Coordinates of C-alpha atoms in Angstrom, one line a residue:
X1 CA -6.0 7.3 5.3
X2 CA -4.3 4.0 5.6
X3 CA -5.4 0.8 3.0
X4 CA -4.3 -2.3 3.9
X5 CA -4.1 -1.4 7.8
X6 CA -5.4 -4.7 9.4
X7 CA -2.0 -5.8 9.2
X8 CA 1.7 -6.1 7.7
X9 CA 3.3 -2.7 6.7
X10 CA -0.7 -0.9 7.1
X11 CA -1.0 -1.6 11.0
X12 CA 2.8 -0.9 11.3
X13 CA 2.0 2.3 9.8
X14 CA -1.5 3.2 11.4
X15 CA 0.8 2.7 14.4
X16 CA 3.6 4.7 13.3
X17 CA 1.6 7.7 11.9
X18 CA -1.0 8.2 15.5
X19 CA 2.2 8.0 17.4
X20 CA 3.9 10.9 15.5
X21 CA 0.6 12.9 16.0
X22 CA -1.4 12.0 12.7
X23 CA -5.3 11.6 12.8
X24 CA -5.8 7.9 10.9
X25 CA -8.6 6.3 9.1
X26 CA -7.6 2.5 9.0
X27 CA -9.1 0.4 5.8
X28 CA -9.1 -3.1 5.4
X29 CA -11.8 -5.9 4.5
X30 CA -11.0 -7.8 8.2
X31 CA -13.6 -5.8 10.3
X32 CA -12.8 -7.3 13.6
X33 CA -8.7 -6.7 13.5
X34 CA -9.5 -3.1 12.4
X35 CA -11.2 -2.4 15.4
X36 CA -9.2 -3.9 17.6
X37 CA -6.5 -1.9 16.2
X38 CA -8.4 1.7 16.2
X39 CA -9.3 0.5 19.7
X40 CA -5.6 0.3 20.5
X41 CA -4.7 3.4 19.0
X42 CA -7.5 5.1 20.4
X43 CA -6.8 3.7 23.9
X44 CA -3.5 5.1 23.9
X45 CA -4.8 8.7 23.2
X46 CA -4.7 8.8 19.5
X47 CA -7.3 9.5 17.1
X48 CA -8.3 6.6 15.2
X49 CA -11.3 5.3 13.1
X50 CA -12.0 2.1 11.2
X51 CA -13.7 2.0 8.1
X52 CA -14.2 -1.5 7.0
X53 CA -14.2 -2.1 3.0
X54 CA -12.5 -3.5 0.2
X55 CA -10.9 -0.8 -2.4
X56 CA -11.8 -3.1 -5.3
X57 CA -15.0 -1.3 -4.7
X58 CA -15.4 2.3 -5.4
X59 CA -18.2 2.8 -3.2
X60 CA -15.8 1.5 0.0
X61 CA -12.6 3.6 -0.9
X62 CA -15.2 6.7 -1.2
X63 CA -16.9 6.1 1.7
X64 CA -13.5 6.0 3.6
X65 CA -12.6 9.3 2.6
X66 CA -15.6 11.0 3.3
X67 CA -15.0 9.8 6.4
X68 CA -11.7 11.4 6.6
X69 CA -12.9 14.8 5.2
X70 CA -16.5 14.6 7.6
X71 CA -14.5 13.7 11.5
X72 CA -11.3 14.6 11.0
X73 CA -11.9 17.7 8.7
X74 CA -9.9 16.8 5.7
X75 CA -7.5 14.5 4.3
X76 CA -3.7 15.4 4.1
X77 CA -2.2 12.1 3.5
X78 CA -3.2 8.7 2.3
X79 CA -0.5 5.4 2.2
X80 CA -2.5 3.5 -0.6
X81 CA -0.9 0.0 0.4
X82 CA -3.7 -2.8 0.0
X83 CA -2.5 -5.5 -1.5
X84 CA -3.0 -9.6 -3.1
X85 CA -0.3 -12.0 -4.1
X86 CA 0.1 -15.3 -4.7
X87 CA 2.4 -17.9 -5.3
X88 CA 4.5 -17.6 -8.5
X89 CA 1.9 -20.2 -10.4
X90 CA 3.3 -20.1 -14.4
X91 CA 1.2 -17.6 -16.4
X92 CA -0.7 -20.5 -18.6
X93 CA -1.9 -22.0 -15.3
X94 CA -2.6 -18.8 -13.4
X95 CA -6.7 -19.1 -12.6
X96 CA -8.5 -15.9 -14.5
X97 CA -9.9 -15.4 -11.1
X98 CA -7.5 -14.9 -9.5
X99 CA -5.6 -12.7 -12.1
X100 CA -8.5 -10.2 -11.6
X101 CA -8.4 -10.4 -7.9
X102 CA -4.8 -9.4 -8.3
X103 CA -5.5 -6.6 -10.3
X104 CA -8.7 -5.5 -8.3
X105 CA -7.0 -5.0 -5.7
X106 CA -3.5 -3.8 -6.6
X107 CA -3.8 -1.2 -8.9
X108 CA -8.2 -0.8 -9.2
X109 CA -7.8 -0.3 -5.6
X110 CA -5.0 2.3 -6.1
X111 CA -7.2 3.7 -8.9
X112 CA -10.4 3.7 -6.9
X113 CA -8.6 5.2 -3.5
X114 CA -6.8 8.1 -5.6
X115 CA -9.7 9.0 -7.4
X116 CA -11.4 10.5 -4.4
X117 CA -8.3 11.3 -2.6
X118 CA -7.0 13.6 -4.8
X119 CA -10.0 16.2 -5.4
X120 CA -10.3 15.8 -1.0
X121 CA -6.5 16.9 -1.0
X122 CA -6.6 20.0 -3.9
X123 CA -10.0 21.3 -1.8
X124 CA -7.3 21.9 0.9
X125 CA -4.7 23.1 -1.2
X126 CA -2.6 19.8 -1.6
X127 CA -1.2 16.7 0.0
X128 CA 0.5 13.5 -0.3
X129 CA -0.3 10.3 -1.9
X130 CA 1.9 7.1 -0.8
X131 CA 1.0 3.8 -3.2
X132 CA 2.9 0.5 -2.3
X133 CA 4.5 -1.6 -5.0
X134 CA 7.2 -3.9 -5.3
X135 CA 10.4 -5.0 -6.4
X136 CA 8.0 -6.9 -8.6
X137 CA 7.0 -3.7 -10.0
X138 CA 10.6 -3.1 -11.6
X139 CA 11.7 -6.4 -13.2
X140 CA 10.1 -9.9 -12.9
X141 CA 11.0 -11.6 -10.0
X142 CA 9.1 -15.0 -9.1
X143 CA 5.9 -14.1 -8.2
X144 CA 3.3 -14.3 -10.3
X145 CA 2.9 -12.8 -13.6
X146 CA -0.4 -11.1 -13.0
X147 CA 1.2 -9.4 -9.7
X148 CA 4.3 -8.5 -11.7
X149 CA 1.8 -6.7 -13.8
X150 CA 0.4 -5.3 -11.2
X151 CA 2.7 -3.4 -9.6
X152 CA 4.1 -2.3 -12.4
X153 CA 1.2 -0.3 -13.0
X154 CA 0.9 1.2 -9.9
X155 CA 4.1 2.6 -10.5
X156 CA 2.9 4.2 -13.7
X157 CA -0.2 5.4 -11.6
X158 CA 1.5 7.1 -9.4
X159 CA 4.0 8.9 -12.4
X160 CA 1.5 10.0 -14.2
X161 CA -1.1 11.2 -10.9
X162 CA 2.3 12.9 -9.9
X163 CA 2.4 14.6 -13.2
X164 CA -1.0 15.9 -13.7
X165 CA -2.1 17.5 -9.5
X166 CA 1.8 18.3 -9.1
X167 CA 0.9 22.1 -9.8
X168 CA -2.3 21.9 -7.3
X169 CA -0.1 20.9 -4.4
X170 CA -0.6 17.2 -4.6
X171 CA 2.4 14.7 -4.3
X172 CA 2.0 11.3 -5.7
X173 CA 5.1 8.5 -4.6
X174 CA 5.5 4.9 -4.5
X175 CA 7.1 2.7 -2.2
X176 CA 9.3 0.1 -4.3
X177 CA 8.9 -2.9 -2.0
X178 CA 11.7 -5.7 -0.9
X179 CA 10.2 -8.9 0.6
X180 CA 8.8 -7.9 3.9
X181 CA 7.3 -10.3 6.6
X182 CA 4.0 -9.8 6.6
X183 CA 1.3 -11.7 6.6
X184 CA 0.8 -12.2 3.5
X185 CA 4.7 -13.1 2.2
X186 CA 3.7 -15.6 5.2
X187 CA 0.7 -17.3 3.4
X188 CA 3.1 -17.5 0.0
X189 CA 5.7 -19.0 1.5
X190 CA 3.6 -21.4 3.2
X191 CA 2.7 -22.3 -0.7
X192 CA 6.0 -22.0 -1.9
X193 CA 8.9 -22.7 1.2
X194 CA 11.4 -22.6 -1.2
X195 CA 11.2 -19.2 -2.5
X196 CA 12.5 -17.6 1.7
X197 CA 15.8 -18.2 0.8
X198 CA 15.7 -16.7 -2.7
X199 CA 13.7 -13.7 -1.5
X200 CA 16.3 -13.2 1.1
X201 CA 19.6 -13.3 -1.0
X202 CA 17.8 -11.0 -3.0
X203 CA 18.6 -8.3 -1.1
X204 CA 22.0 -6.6 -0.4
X205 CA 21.4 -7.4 3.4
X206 CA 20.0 -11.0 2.5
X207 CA 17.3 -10.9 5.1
X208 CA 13.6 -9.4 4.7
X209 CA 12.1 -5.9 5.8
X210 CA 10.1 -5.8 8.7
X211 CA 6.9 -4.2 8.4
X212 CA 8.2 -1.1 10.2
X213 CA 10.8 -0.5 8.1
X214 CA 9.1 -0.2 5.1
X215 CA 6.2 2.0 7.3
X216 CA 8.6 4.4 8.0
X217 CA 9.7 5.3 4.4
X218 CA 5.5 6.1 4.3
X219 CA 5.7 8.7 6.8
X220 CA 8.7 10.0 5.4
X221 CA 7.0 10.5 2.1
X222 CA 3.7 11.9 3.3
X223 CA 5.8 14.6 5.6
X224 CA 7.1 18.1 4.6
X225 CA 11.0 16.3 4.5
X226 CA 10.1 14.7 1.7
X227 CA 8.2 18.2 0.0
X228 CA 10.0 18.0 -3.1
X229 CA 9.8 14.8 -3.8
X230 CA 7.6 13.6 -6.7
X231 CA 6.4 11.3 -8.9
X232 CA 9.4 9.2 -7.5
X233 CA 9.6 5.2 -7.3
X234 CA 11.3 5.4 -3.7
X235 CA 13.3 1.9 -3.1
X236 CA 12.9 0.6 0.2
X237 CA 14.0 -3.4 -0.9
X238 CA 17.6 -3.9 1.1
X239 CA 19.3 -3.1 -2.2
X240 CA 17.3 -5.5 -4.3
X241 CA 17.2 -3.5 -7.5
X242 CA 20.6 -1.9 -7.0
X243 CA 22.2 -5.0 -8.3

């Protein structure tokens, strides 16, 4: 189960995952782009649904699963990596709207997906859990303060899911996010031009991931290489928070 997979790091990794042999059930709020892509994949002899929803609603991310657990008999793996950001607007000015749409859908979503993945996963015995943050998640960084929040608490999500269904098989990570072109870092910039440069130079490489890049750590994480690996916060930023 993939969140997020219309576009960005989520189609790279609906892609990614059919191709290295993985049944996927692609969730996103764009209904048109997810079929196209489940069309693609399923064209190209994969197996491929699309569930349309939003995972600020419980009812969607539930639905989604039992999707999972009804056609493709179960659910092994989910990459929890829906996501909202905006520009770096200064707290005091920051809408209230748009502070709960950033928490909605960055860590209620999280919330929401893991709450009916997890008891899908320990009926089979275990699995693995994948939630995206950020770089944002680990220090303040420019963006705004209520997705700074945000992702910090996905982290602490995932730490303490980790903790509690590590004994019944279930792994809980999360991806700790450099700035990636995607569609969305697209739209902020758009906002904000001048913060390219800045998200650039602060990586180690001084350029930004591309979607696959950061798709690939996913399917690392949700494999058997990565079986005793928990509870971790799993870097994937060009050396951003090395420095």
């Amino acid at each position: 189960m993939i969140t997020g997979a219309s576009s960005g790091i989520g189609a790279a990794a609906a892609r990614l995952f059919a191709a290295q042999g993985a049944a996927v059930v692609l969730m996103a709020r764009r209904e048109e782009r997810l079929r196209a892509l489940a069309a693609e994949l399923t064209a190209s002899g994969a197996r491929a649904l699309a569930v349309p929803g939003d995972v600020a609603s419980e009812a969607d991310a539930a639905h989604a699963v039992k999707v999972a657990v009804t056609e493709f008999g179960g659910l092994d793996c989910a990459f929890n990596n829906a996501g909202y950001a905006t520009a770096g607007t200064p707290l005091h000015e920051t809408d209230a709207a748009v502070y709960e749409r950033t928490m909605d859908v960055n860590v209620r979503g999280v919330w929401n997906c893991m709450r009916h993945q997890i008891p899908a996963m320990v009926s089979r015995g275990g699995g693995s859990i994948v939630n995206t943050s950020s770089v944002a998640g680990t220090r303040a960084t420019g963006a705004s303060a209520a997705y700074v929040a945000a992702k910090h608490a996905v982290i602490g999500l995932t730490r303490a899911a980790a903790a509690e269904y590590g004994e019944r098989g279930v792994r809980v990570n999360a991806l700790v996010v450099g700035s990636t072109r995607t569609e969305m870092m697209e739209q902020v910039l758009r906002t904000a031009p001048e913060l390219e440069d800045r998200f650039a130079a602060d990586a180690i490489q001084k350029r930004m991931a591309a979607p696959v890049e950061v798709a690939r750590a996913a399917a690392w994480l949700c494999g058997d290489g990565s079986s005793f690996v928990t509870g971790a916060a799993v870097p994937v930023d060009g050396g951003a928070t090395a420095t």
